[in-house]
Amino acid sequence: MFNFGVMASGAGSNFEALLKQIQKKRLQAACCFLIVNNKNCGAAQIAQKNKIPVYHISALTHPNPKEYEEAFLTVIEQYPIDFLVLAGYMKKVSSLLLERLKNRILNIHPSLLPDFGGKGFYGLRVHEAVLKAHRSWTGATVHLVNSKYDEGRILGQSMVPVFKNDTAEVLAERVLKSEHKLYWKTLRDYASSLGY
Ligand code: GAR
């Protein structure tokens, strides 16, 4: 049994998939909070529906950079979390947070890293690049977060075929489905490797 917090920016389907696995008792864990950088995103609504506290931290709520960084610590210090899970979080994680939660922050990325990762590779752009490179396989990667975009230790990957007539949108949907299966299992296995 372990506790985690989530950070998200978008629709929140990965976040919701994790909550579903907890409800089904496949993932022996509790989600303590959600941090979003956009208070109207789908992920925030999913948290509200599930009675999970939501915190909005952005350059709008915290225009001062130092206060912005500290706001994350103020939230995480209120909860006994073992992991911080990035589920479609599109902002850079502050160095204060990285130091505090070393090897405890996980991210999911919609490609087979190290391919199609790094600055500028997010959302549909990743799938557009995969199609442009005529790859027959793509996939999803769960990795630890460090100070470089998408470069932390890889914890798990799933492979997804690319079909001839795929558009970036169709491919994104197929990869997203595989993310929902990959994330909770990788989180469970990583936690278990650390003795949880
Ligand atoms: C997911 O495909 C995730 O891998 C991607 O954003 C999507 C979020 O979807 N993340 C990145 O591109 C991070 N570089 P969701 O909000 O429905 O979980």
mmCIF file of C-alpha atoms and ligand atoms in Angstrom:
data_model
loop_
_atom_site.group_PDB
_atom_site.id
_atom_site.type_symbol
_atom_site.label_atom_id
_atom_site.label_comp_id
_atom_site.label_asym_id
_atom_site.label_seq_id
_atom_site.Cartn_x
_atom_site.Cartn_y
_atom_site.Cartn_z
ATOM 1 C CA MET A 1 0.000 0.000 0.000
ATOM 2 C CA PHE A 2 1.356 3.402 -0.946
ATOM 3 C CA ASN A 3 0.195 6.993 -1.388
ATOM 4 C CA PHE A 4 0.653 9.214 -4.390
ATOM 5 C CA GLY A 5 -0.233 12.632 -5.724
ATOM 6 C CA VAL A 6 -0.943 13.424 -9.369
ATOM 7 C CA MET A 7 -0.140 16.405 -11.588
ATOM 8 C CA ALA A 8 -2.067 16.857 -14.842
ATOM 9 C CA SER A 9 -2.872 19.476 -17.467
ATOM 10 C CA GLY A 10 -5.385 17.908 -19.836
ATOM 11 C CA ALA A 11 -8.325 15.564 -20.212
ATOM 12 C CA GLY A 12 -7.112 13.345 -17.395
ATOM 13 C CA SER A 13 -7.789 9.941 -18.915
ATOM 14 C CA ASN A 14 -4.558 8.502 -17.463
ATOM 15 C CA PHE A 15 -5.467 9.907 -14.055
ATOM 16 C CA GLU A 16 -8.946 8.385 -14.305
ATOM 17 C CA ALA A 17 -7.499 5.027 -15.402
ATOM 18 C CA LEU A 18 -5.314 4.955 -12.263
ATOM 19 C CA LEU A 19 -8.319 5.742 -10.040
ATOM 20 C CA LYS A 20 -10.284 2.919 -11.710
ATOM 21 C CA GLN A 21 -7.543 0.408 -10.892
ATOM 22 C CA ILE A 22 -7.622 1.547 -7.263
ATOM 23 C CA GLN A 23 -11.405 1.132 -7.171
ATOM 24 C CA LYS A 24 -11.049 -2.356 -8.641
ATOM 25 C CA LYS A 25 -8.474 -3.060 -5.902
ATOM 26 C CA ARG A 26 -5.844 -4.018 -8.458
ATOM 27 C CA LEU A 27 -3.689 -1.084 -7.389
ATOM 28 C CA GLN A 28 -3.195 -1.084 -3.624
ATOM 29 C CA ALA A 29 -2.718 2.641 -3.300
ATOM 30 C CA ALA A 30 -4.427 5.909 -2.438
ATOM 31 C CA CYS A 31 -4.428 9.091 -4.494
ATOM 32 C CA CYS A 32 -4.120 12.058 -2.102
ATOM 33 C CA PHE A 33 -4.380 15.105 -4.376
ATOM 34 C CA LEU A 34 -4.287 16.484 -7.887
ATOM 35 C CA ILE A 35 -2.291 19.534 -8.938
ATOM 36 C CA VAL A 36 -3.312 21.210 -12.208
ATOM 37 C CA ASN A 37 -1.961 24.202 -14.071
ATOM 38 C CA ASN A 38 -5.366 24.877 -15.655
ATOM 39 C CA LYS A 39 -8.278 24.783 -13.241
ATOM 40 C CA ASN A 40 -10.854 23.965 -15.925
ATOM 41 C CA CYS A 41 -9.096 20.908 -17.344
ATOM 42 C CA GLY A 42 -10.812 17.523 -17.524
ATOM 43 C CA ALA A 43 -8.485 16.087 -14.887
ATOM 44 C CA ALA A 44 -9.729 18.671 -12.330
ATOM 45 C CA GLN A 45 -13.318 17.604 -12.979
ATOM 46 C CA ILE A 46 -12.410 13.941 -12.532
ATOM 47 C CA ALA A 47 -10.783 14.761 -9.175
ATOM 48 C CA GLN A 48 -13.856 16.669 -8.014
ATOM 49 C CA LYS A 49 -16.102 13.754 -9.010
ATOM 50 C CA ASN A 50 -13.884 11.421 -6.980
ATOM 51 C CA LYS A 51 -13.615 13.819 -3.998
ATOM 52 C CA ILE A 52 -9.872 14.233 -4.415
ATOM 53 C CA PRO A 53 -8.526 17.670 -3.406
ATOM 54 C CA VAL A 54 -7.457 19.780 -6.404
ATOM 55 C CA TYR A 55 -4.807 22.506 -6.303
ATOM 56 C CA HIS A 56 -4.340 25.012 -9.077
ATOM 57 C CA ILE A 57 -0.737 26.132 -9.416
ATOM 58 C CA SER A 58 0.273 28.212 -12.417
ATOM 59 C CA ALA A 59 1.957 31.457 -13.399
ATOM 60 C CA LEU A 60 -1.492 33.025 -12.989
ATOM 61 C CA THR A 61 -1.977 31.907 -9.387
ATOM 62 C CA HIS A 62 1.718 32.448 -8.515
ATOM 63 C CA PRO A 63 3.314 35.128 -10.729
ATOM 64 C CA ASN A 64 6.420 35.230 -8.536
ATOM 65 C CA PRO A 65 8.739 32.357 -9.676
ATOM 66 C CA LYS A 66 9.985 31.571 -6.160
ATOM 67 C CA GLU A 67 6.461 31.459 -4.743
ATOM 68 C CA TYR A 68 5.429 29.341 -7.734
ATOM 69 C CA GLU A 69 8.078 26.710 -6.933
ATOM 70 C CA GLU A 70 7.281 26.783 -3.223
ATOM 71 C CA ALA A 71 3.565 26.303 -3.849
ATOM 72 C CA PHE A 72 4.234 22.715 -4.990
ATOM 73 C CA LEU A 73 6.153 21.948 -1.799
ATOM 74 C CA THR A 74 3.370 23.445 0.319
ATOM 75 C CA VAL A 75 0.935 20.965 -1.234
ATOM 76 C CA ILE A 76 3.118 17.862 -1.082
ATOM 77 C CA GLU A 77 4.103 18.544 2.529
ATOM 78 C CA GLN A 78 0.466 18.239 3.570
ATOM 79 C CA TYR A 79 0.261 14.610 2.447
ATOM 80 C CA PRO A 80 2.288 11.479 3.218
ATOM 81 C CA ILE A 81 2.995 10.708 -0.425
ATOM 82 C CA ASP A 82 5.447 8.091 -1.609
ATOM 83 C CA PHE A 83 5.216 9.013 -5.308
ATOM 84 C CA LEU A 84 4.232 11.874 -7.548
ATOM 85 C CA VAL A 85 2.637 10.741 -10.794
ATOM 86 C CA LEU A 86 2.618 13.008 -13.848
ATOM 87 C CA ALA A 87 -0.408 12.174 -15.976
ATOM 88 C CA GLY A 88 -0.339 14.451 -19.009
ATOM 89 C CA TYR A 89 1.354 17.262 -17.086
ATOM 90 C CA MET A 90 2.788 19.658 -19.671
ATOM 91 C CA LYS A 91 4.900 21.946 -17.476
ATOM 92 C CA LYS A 92 8.463 21.465 -16.344
ATOM 93 C CA VAL A 93 8.827 20.064 -12.826
ATOM 94 C CA SER A 94 10.680 22.464 -10.542
ATOM 95 C CA SER A 95 14.148 21.542 -9.301
ATOM 96 C CA LEU A 96 12.961 21.925 -5.691
ATOM 97 C CA LEU A 97 10.368 19.232 -6.281
ATOM 98 C CA LEU A 98 12.860 16.988 -8.093
ATOM 99 C CA GLU A 99 15.265 17.217 -5.162
ATOM 100 C CA ARG A 100 12.558 16.554 -2.583
ATOM 101 C CA LEU A 101 11.133 13.543 -4.424
ATOM 102 C CA LYS A 102 14.250 12.072 -6.006
ATOM 103 C CA ASN A 103 13.422 8.891 -7.972
ATOM 104 C CA ARG A 104 9.813 9.222 -6.810
ATOM 105 C CA ILE A 105 8.351 11.194 -9.706
ATOM 106 C CA LEU A 106 6.988 9.196 -12.638
ATOM 107 C CA ASN A 107 5.866 10.400 -16.051
ATOM 108 C CA ILE A 108 4.118 8.799 -18.991
ATOM 109 C CA HIS A 109 5.083 9.731 -22.530
ATOM 110 C CA PRO A 110 3.270 8.682 -25.723
ATOM 111 C CA SER A 111 6.235 7.216 -27.612
ATOM 112 C CA LEU A 112 8.903 4.570 -27.260
ATOM 113 C CA LEU A 113 11.537 6.744 -25.573
ATOM 114 C CA PRO A 114 14.262 7.700 -26.297
ATOM 115 C CA ASP A 115 12.585 8.127 -29.702
ATOM 116 C CA PHE A 116 10.290 11.116 -30.150
ATOM 117 C CA GLY A 117 10.975 12.584 -26.730
ATOM 118 C CA GLY A 118 12.417 15.816 -25.412
ATOM 119 C CA LYS A 119 11.421 19.445 -25.734
ATOM 120 C CA GLY A 120 8.642 20.046 -28.252
ATOM 121 C CA PHE A 121 7.485 16.423 -28.295
ATOM 122 C CA TYR A 122 4.126 16.346 -26.590
ATOM 123 C CA GLY A 123 0.546 15.497 -27.489
ATOM 124 C CA LEU A 124 -0.246 15.132 -31.198
ATOM 125 C CA ARG A 125 3.206 16.360 -32.270
ATOM 126 C CA VAL A 126 4.675 13.056 -31.099
ATOM 127 C CA HIS A 127 2.328 11.011 -33.274
ATOM 128 C CA GLU A 128 2.762 13.308 -36.265
ATOM 129 C CA ALA A 129 6.534 12.766 -36.031
ATOM 130 C CA VAL A 130 6.105 8.982 -35.780
ATOM 131 C CA LEU A 131 3.961 8.984 -38.950
ATOM 132 C CA LYS A 132 6.394 11.260 -40.757
ATOM 133 C CA ALA A 133 9.242 8.865 -39.903
ATOM 134 C CA HIS A 134 7.204 5.931 -41.344
ATOM 135 C CA ARG A 135 7.613 3.823 -38.223
ATOM 136 C CA SER A 136 5.641 0.579 -38.047
ATOM 137 C CA TRP A 137 5.693 0.559 -34.245
ATOM 138 C CA THR A 138 5.240 3.197 -31.614
ATOM 139 C CA GLY A 139 4.085 2.939 -28.005
ATOM 140 C CA ALA A 140 4.182 4.462 -24.561
ATOM 141 C CA THR A 141 6.883 4.844 -21.941
ATOM 142 C CA VAL A 142 6.755 5.304 -18.175
ATOM 143 C CA HIS A 143 9.955 6.786 -16.792
ATOM 144 C CA LEU A 144 11.383 8.533 -13.773
ATOM 145 C CA VAL A 145 11.548 12.294 -14.063
ATOM 146 C CA ASN A 146 14.847 14.133 -13.853
ATOM 147 C CA SER A 147 15.915 17.631 -14.849
ATOM 148 C CA LYS A 148 16.002 16.763 -18.569
ATOM 149 C CA TYR A 149 12.778 16.320 -20.544
ATOM 150 C CA ASP A 150 11.907 12.624 -21.020
ATOM 151 C CA GLU A 151 15.386 11.358 -20.107
ATOM 152 C CA GLY A 152 14.939 9.692 -16.724
ATOM 153 C CA ARG A 153 15.282 5.950 -16.190
ATOM 154 C CA ILE A 154 12.731 3.951 -18.172
ATOM 155 C CA LEU A 155 10.482 1.821 -15.948
ATOM 156 C CA GLY A 156 8.123 0.320 -18.500
ATOM 157 C CA GLN A 157 7.058 0.420 -22.138
ATOM 158 C CA SER A 158 4.211 -0.903 -24.252
ATOM 159 C CA MET A 159 4.319 -1.337 -28.014
ATOM 160 C CA VAL A 160 1.547 -0.211 -30.357
ATOM 161 C CA PRO A 161 1.394 -0.926 -34.109
ATOM 162 C CA VAL A 162 1.162 1.894 -36.641
ATOM 163 C CA PHE A 163 -1.192 1.147 -39.549
ATOM 164 C CA LYS A 164 -0.926 2.435 -43.091
ATOM 165 C CA ASN A 165 -3.873 4.823 -43.036
ATOM 166 C CA ASP A 166 -3.396 6.139 -39.509
ATOM 167 C CA THR A 167 -3.822 9.819 -38.809
ATOM 168 C CA ALA A 168 -2.096 11.356 -35.796
ATOM 169 C CA GLU A 169 -5.469 11.469 -34.010
ATOM 170 C CA VAL A 170 -6.239 7.790 -34.632
ATOM 171 C CA LEU A 171 -2.749 6.782 -33.550
ATOM 172 C CA ALA A 172 -2.951 8.980 -30.430
ATOM 173 C CA GLU A 173 -6.147 7.189 -29.404
ATOM 174 C CA ARG A 174 -4.539 3.749 -29.833
ATOM 175 C CA VAL A 175 -1.454 4.773 -27.858
ATOM 176 C CA LEU A 176 -3.596 6.359 -25.124
ATOM 177 C CA LYS A 177 -5.468 3.071 -24.612
ATOM 178 C CA SER A 178 -2.131 1.314 -24.141
ATOM 179 C CA GLU A 179 -1.036 4.036 -21.668
ATOM 180 C CA HIS A 180 -4.062 3.247 -19.501
ATOM 181 C CA LYS A 181 -2.941 -0.385 -19.271
ATOM 182 C CA LEU A 182 0.730 0.412 -18.799
ATOM 183 C CA TYR A 183 0.742 3.153 -16.158
ATOM 184 C CA TRP A 184 -0.866 1.433 -13.194
ATOM 185 C CA LYS A 185 1.107 -1.798 -13.709
ATOM 186 C CA THR A 186 4.401 0.048 -13.956
ATOM 187 C CA LEU A 187 3.584 2.138 -10.879
ATOM 188 C CA ARG A 188 2.618 -1.024 -8.980
ATOM 189 C CA ASP A 189 5.810 -2.841 -10.008
ATOM 190 C CA TYR A 190 8.084 0.110 -9.284
ATOM 191 C CA ALA A 191 6.494 0.609 -5.855
ATOM 192 C CA SER A 192 6.864 -3.090 -5.162
ATOM 193 C CA SER A 193 10.560 -2.989 -6.180
ATOM 194 C CA LEU A 194 11.040 -0.356 -3.459
ATOM 195 C CA GLY A 195 9.350 -2.534 -0.857
ATOM 196 C CA TYR A 196 5.784 -1.130 -0.893
HETATM 197 C C1 GAR B 1 -1.053 11.316 -22.829
HETATM 198 O O1 GAR B 1 -0.987 10.774 -24.113
HETATM 199 C C2 GAR B 1 0.350 11.465 -22.252
HETATM 200 O O2 GAR B 1 1.216 10.431 -22.612
HETATM 201 C C3 GAR B 1 0.771 12.772 -22.896
HETATM 202 O O3 GAR B 1 -0.373 13.576 -22.802
HETATM 203 C C4 GAR B 1 -1.540 12.765 -22.877
HETATM 204 C C5 GAR B 1 -2.438 13.100 -21.706
HETATM 205 O O4 GAR B 1 -3.691 12.489 -21.844
HETATM 206 N N1 GAR B 1 1.915 13.311 -22.214
HETATM 207 C C6 GAR B 1 2.890 13.960 -22.825
HETATM 208 O O5 GAR B 1 2.895 14.204 -24.006
HETATM 209 C C7 GAR B 1 4.022 14.407 -21.890
HETATM 210 N N2 GAR B 1 5.182 14.762 -22.635
HETATM 211 P P1 GAR B 1 -4.696 12.419 -20.601
HETATM 212 O O6 GAR B 1 -4.828 13.840 -20.046
HETATM 213 O O7 GAR B 1 -5.995 11.924 -21.205
HETATM 214 O O8 GAR B 1 -4.124 11.457 -19.583
#
